Amino acid sequence: MAVRVAVVDGHTLTRYGLASLIAQHEDLAIVAETGSMAEAVRMVETTLPDVVTVDVALPDGDGLGLARELRDRFPELGIVVLTSRGEDDVLFRALEAGVSAFVPKTAPAGEVLAAIRHAAVAASSFTATGLAPALARRRDGSRVALSPREREVLQLLAEGMSVPGIARTMYLCPSTAKTYVARLYEKLAVSNRAQALMAGLREGLLDRPAGASA
């Protein structure tokens, strides 16, 4: 069965070109398209696509805001963000919005199609060309100074490990592990694991976000 794709892009020619590209492939099928953020959520609700492509810059709103709303409403939906803006902060905002893939509009057609196919089977796994270099640049420019032990704690938190698990992995007593986590939260100015991971990504302190691929 073909992957059902909906397209959200405010530029008519771009939207038409993407729809035409997708229609050329038997394993993909266009089920809807719109140039409006206001219409996008209703379109997804009524057509139930497997994947939606979203332009970052929409005429009536923020495409990344739309992507976050779609992720909240449709957890299994594959979301591919297309952008003409290549800044690292846009990439990380896409990651934080929970999208499946982030692709520059200047990318080869094969890369766009690969992102759509990835999103269809791994909606919760983020992929983006240039993710690893962006992480490296963010890490080099980090404003938060963590000790090697605190970095290790942050990475273990990103891998889903509990405080007792961190204690065992790092050969610490549970109270010491709790102290490391508390100190880490204090340095990052956060109050829980999810906030710590987002701060770690923003500051470039994580080697790679859990479930992400380059």
GROMACS .gro file of C-alpha atoms in nm:
model
  214
    1MET     CA    1   0.000   0.000   0.000
    2ALA     CA    2   0.133   0.343  -0.096
    3VAL     CA    3   0.239   0.592   0.170
    4ARG     CA    4  -0.028   0.864   0.189
    5VAL     CA    5   0.132   1.210   0.179
    6ALA     CA    6  -0.012   1.558   0.239
    7VAL     CA    7   0.177   1.875   0.148
    8VAL     CA    8   0.164   2.210   0.331
    9ASP     CA    9   0.351   2.484   0.146
   10GLY     CA   10   0.253   2.845   0.083
   11HIS     CA   11   0.440   2.866  -0.247
   12THR     CA   12   0.215   2.732  -0.523
   13LEU     CA   13   0.497   2.631  -0.757
   14THR     CA   14   0.689   2.457  -0.479
   15ARG     CA   15   0.377   2.275  -0.363
   16TYR     CA   16   0.294   2.168  -0.718
   17GLY     CA   17   0.651   2.056  -0.783
   18LEU     CA   18   0.666   1.849  -0.466
   19ALA     CA   19   0.328   1.691  -0.535
   20SER     CA   20   0.437   1.606  -0.889
   21LEU     CA   21   0.762   1.454  -0.763
   22ILE     CA   22   0.579   1.236  -0.512
   23ALA     CA   23   0.319   1.125  -0.769
   24GLN     CA   24   0.594   0.979  -0.989
   25HIS     CA   25   0.663   0.703  -0.736
   26GLU     CA   26   0.433   0.403  -0.696
   27ASP     CA   27   0.504   0.364  -0.323
   28LEU     CA   28   0.390   0.722  -0.253
   29ALA     CA   29   0.055   0.894  -0.311
   30ILE     CA   30  -0.059   1.254  -0.267
   31VAL     CA   31  -0.387   1.270  -0.075
   32ALA     CA   32  -0.412   1.643   0.000
   33GLU     CA   33  -0.232   1.975  -0.025
   34THR     CA   34  -0.275   2.326   0.109
   35GLY     CA   35  -0.089   2.653   0.129
   36SER     CA   36  -0.248   2.756   0.457
   37MET     CA   37  -0.152   2.679   0.815
   38ALA     CA   38  -0.513   2.745   0.913
   39GLU     CA   39  -0.636   2.466   0.685
   40ALA     CA   40  -0.357   2.219   0.757
   41VAL     CA   41  -0.487   2.063   1.080
   42ARG     CA   42  -0.837   2.014   0.933
   43MET     CA   43  -0.683   1.865   0.620
   44VAL     CA   44  -0.487   1.611   0.824
   45GLU     CA   45  -0.796   1.527   1.032
   46THR     CA   46  -1.008   1.460   0.724
   47THR     CA   47  -0.759   1.287   0.492
   48LEU     CA   48  -0.552   1.096   0.752
   49PRO     CA   49  -0.217   1.095   0.568
   50ASP     CA   50   0.077   0.882   0.682
   51VAL     CA   51   0.318   1.172   0.627
   52VAL     CA   52   0.280   1.548   0.597
   53THR     CA   53   0.545   1.782   0.461
   54VAL     CA   54   0.551   2.129   0.616
   55ASP     CA   55   0.729   2.442   0.499
   56VAL     CA   56   0.895   2.635   0.783
   57ALA     CA   57   0.772   2.972   0.650
   58LEU     CA   58   0.397   2.970   0.583
   59PRO     CA   59   0.206   3.281   0.472
   60ASP     CA   60  -0.023   3.272   0.777
   61GLY     CA   61   0.203   3.136   1.049
   62ASP     CA   62   0.506   2.945   1.172
   63GLY     CA   63   0.552   2.604   1.012
   64LEU     CA   64   0.741   2.473   1.314
   65GLY     CA   65   0.452   2.577   1.538
   66LEU     CA   66   0.221   2.383   1.307
   67ALA     CA   67   0.456   2.084   1.322
   68ARG     CA   68   0.443   2.086   1.703
   69GLU     CA   69   0.063   2.104   1.699
   70LEU     CA   70   0.042   1.816   1.454
   71ARG     CA   71   0.280   1.608   1.666
   72ASP     CA   72   0.067   1.674   1.976
   73ARG     CA   73  -0.256   1.580   1.797
   74PHE     CA   74  -0.130   1.294   1.582
   75PRO     CA   75   0.152   1.105   1.759
   76GLU     CA   76   0.193   0.849   1.480
   77LEU     CA   77   0.202   1.101   1.194
   78GLY     CA   78   0.527   1.133   1.001
   79ILE     CA   79   0.626   1.500   0.974
   80VAL     CA   80   0.888   1.625   0.727
   81VAL     CA   81   0.991   1.988   0.759
   82LEU     CA   82   1.121   2.157   0.444
   83THR     CA   83   1.308   2.483   0.469
   84SER     CA   84   1.503   2.738   0.269
   85ARG     CA   85   1.670   2.847   0.595
   86GLY     CA   86   1.971   2.640   0.692
   87GLU     CA   87   2.054   2.790   1.032
   88ASP     CA   88   2.134   2.552   1.315
   89ASP     CA   89   1.871   2.707   1.539
   90VAL     CA   90   1.597   2.621   1.289
   91LEU     CA   91   1.720   2.261   1.280
   92PHE     CA   92   1.714   2.236   1.659
   93ARG     CA   93   1.371   2.394   1.679
   94ALA     CA   94   1.249   2.128   1.437
   95LEU     CA   95   1.403   1.859   1.654
   96GLU     CA   96   1.237   2.000   1.964
   97ALA     CA   97   0.902   2.016   1.781
   98GLY     CA   98   0.915   1.639   1.741
   99VAL     CA   99   0.933   1.619   1.363
  100SER     CA  100   1.054   1.311   1.180
  101ALA     CA  101   1.288   1.475   0.930
  102PHE     CA  102   1.436   1.813   0.843
  103VAL     CA  103   1.535   1.873   0.480
  104PRO     CA  104   1.663   2.186   0.301
  105LYS     CA  105   1.463   2.278  -0.008
  106THR     CA  106   1.791   2.278  -0.198
  107ALA     CA  107   1.843   1.907  -0.124
  108PRO     CA  108   1.836   1.657  -0.413
  109ALA     CA  109   1.498   1.507  -0.490
  110GLY     CA  110   1.617   1.168  -0.369
  111GLU     CA  111   1.692   1.311  -0.025
  112VAL     CA  112   1.342   1.458   0.004
  113LEU     CA  113   1.186   1.126  -0.097
  114ALA     CA  114   1.408   0.939   0.148
  115ALA     CA  115   1.294   1.171   0.427
  116ILE     CA  116   0.928   1.103   0.343
  117ARG     CA  117   0.986   0.728   0.343
  118HIS     CA  118   1.176   0.752   0.672
  119ALA     CA  119   0.891   0.949   0.829
  120ALA     CA  120   0.639   0.688   0.717
  121VAL     CA  121   0.809   0.408   0.912
  122ALA     CA  122   0.984   0.597   1.194
  123ALA     CA  123   0.773   0.900   1.282
  124SER     CA  124   0.937   0.947   1.622
  125SER     CA  125   1.298   0.913   1.499
  126PHE     CA  126   1.458   1.238   1.384
  127THR     CA  127   1.681   1.254   1.079
  128ALA     CA  128   1.848   1.555   0.920
  129THR     CA  129   2.135   1.615   0.684
  130GLY     CA  130   2.403   1.799   0.876
  131LEU     CA  131   2.279   1.703   1.222
  132ALA     CA  132   2.618   1.578   1.343
  133PRO     CA  133   2.806   1.896   1.237
  134ALA     CA  134   2.532   2.112   1.392
  135LEU     CA  135   2.565   1.922   1.720
  136ALA     CA  136   2.941   1.971   1.708
  137ARG     CA  137   2.906   2.345   1.646
  138ARG     CA  138   2.655   2.375   1.929
  139ARG     CA  139   2.884   2.179   2.162
  140ASP     CA  140   3.185   2.400   2.076
  141GLY     CA  141   2.982   2.713   2.144
  142SER     CA  142   2.818   2.593   2.464
  143ARG     CA  143   2.778   2.853   2.736
  144VAL     CA  144   2.731   2.593   3.014
  145ALA     CA  145   3.039   2.439   3.171
  146LEU     CA  146   2.981   2.082   3.287
  147SER     CA  147   3.235   1.853   3.445
  148PRO     CA  148   3.308   1.523   3.265
  149ARG     CA  149   3.099   1.341   3.529
  150GLU     CA  150   2.807   1.579   3.480
  151ARG     CA  151   2.826   1.532   3.103
  152GLU     CA  152   2.817   1.157   3.157
  153VAL     CA  153   2.510   1.192   3.379
  154LEU     CA  154   2.337   1.404   3.114
  155GLN     CA  155   2.412   1.147   2.845
  156LEU     CA  156   2.278   0.864   3.063
  157LEU     CA  157   1.962   1.063   3.127
  158ALA     CA  158   1.925   1.105   2.750
  159GLU     CA  159   1.948   0.727   2.716
  160GLY     CA  160   1.651   0.692   2.951
  161MET     CA  161   1.844   0.567   3.251
  162SER     CA  162   1.700   0.608   3.602
  163VAL     CA  163   1.896   0.755   3.893
  164PRO     CA  164   1.960   0.404   4.041
  165GLY     CA  165   2.075   0.293   3.696
  166ILE     CA  166   2.309   0.591   3.672
  167ALA     CA  167   2.448   0.503   4.013
  168ARG     CA  168   2.522   0.145   3.902
  169THR     CA  169   2.670   0.249   3.567
  170MET     CA  170   2.899   0.512   3.721
  171TYR     CA  171   2.981   0.304   4.030
  172LEU     CA  172   2.829   0.562   4.263
  173CYS     CA  173   2.608   0.530   4.567
  174PRO     CA  174   2.247   0.638   4.498
  175SER     CA  175   2.276   0.954   4.708
  176THR     CA  176   2.583   1.066   4.511
  177ALA     CA  177   2.405   1.000   4.182
  178LYS     CA  178   2.111   1.210   4.304
  179THR     CA  179   2.353   1.489   4.393
  180TYR     CA  180   2.503   1.481   4.042
  181VAL     CA  181   2.157   1.499   3.884
  182ALA     CA  182   2.052   1.785   4.113
  183ARG     CA  183   2.373   1.976   4.035
  184LEU     CA  184   2.321   1.917   3.663
  185TYR     CA  185   1.965   2.053   3.682
  186GLU     CA  186   2.093   2.356   3.869
  187LYS     CA  187   2.360   2.434   3.609
  188LEU     CA  188   2.112   2.394   3.324
  189ALA     CA  189   1.845   2.595   3.512
  190VAL     CA  190   1.587   2.316   3.471
  191SER     CA  191   1.367   2.110   3.702
  192ASN     CA  192   1.319   1.774   3.529
  193ARG     CA  193   1.469   1.526   3.283
  194ALA     CA  194   1.282   1.649   2.973
  195GLN     CA  195   1.391   2.008   3.034
  196ALA     CA  196   1.748   1.890   3.095
  197LEU     CA  197   1.757   1.707   2.762
  198MET     CA  198   1.620   2.005   2.572
  199ALA     CA  199   1.873   2.233   2.741
  200GLY     CA  200   2.148   1.982   2.667
  201LEU     CA  201   2.054   1.984   2.299
  202ARG     CA  202   2.035   2.363   2.283
  203GLU     CA  203   2.375   2.394   2.444
  204GLY     CA  204   2.532   2.116   2.239
  205LEU     CA  205   2.614   1.909   2.545
  206LEU     CA  206   2.474   1.580   2.416
  207ASP     CA  207   2.663   1.362   2.171
  208ARG     CA  208   2.338   1.271   1.993
  209PRO     CA  209   1.971   1.292   2.090
  210ALA     CA  210   1.809   0.958   2.170
  211GLY     CA  211   1.646   0.806   1.862
  212ALA     CA  212   1.806   1.057   1.624
  213SER     CA  213   2.008   0.980   1.315
  214ALA     CA  214   2.227   1.193   1.094
   0.00000   0.00000   0.00000
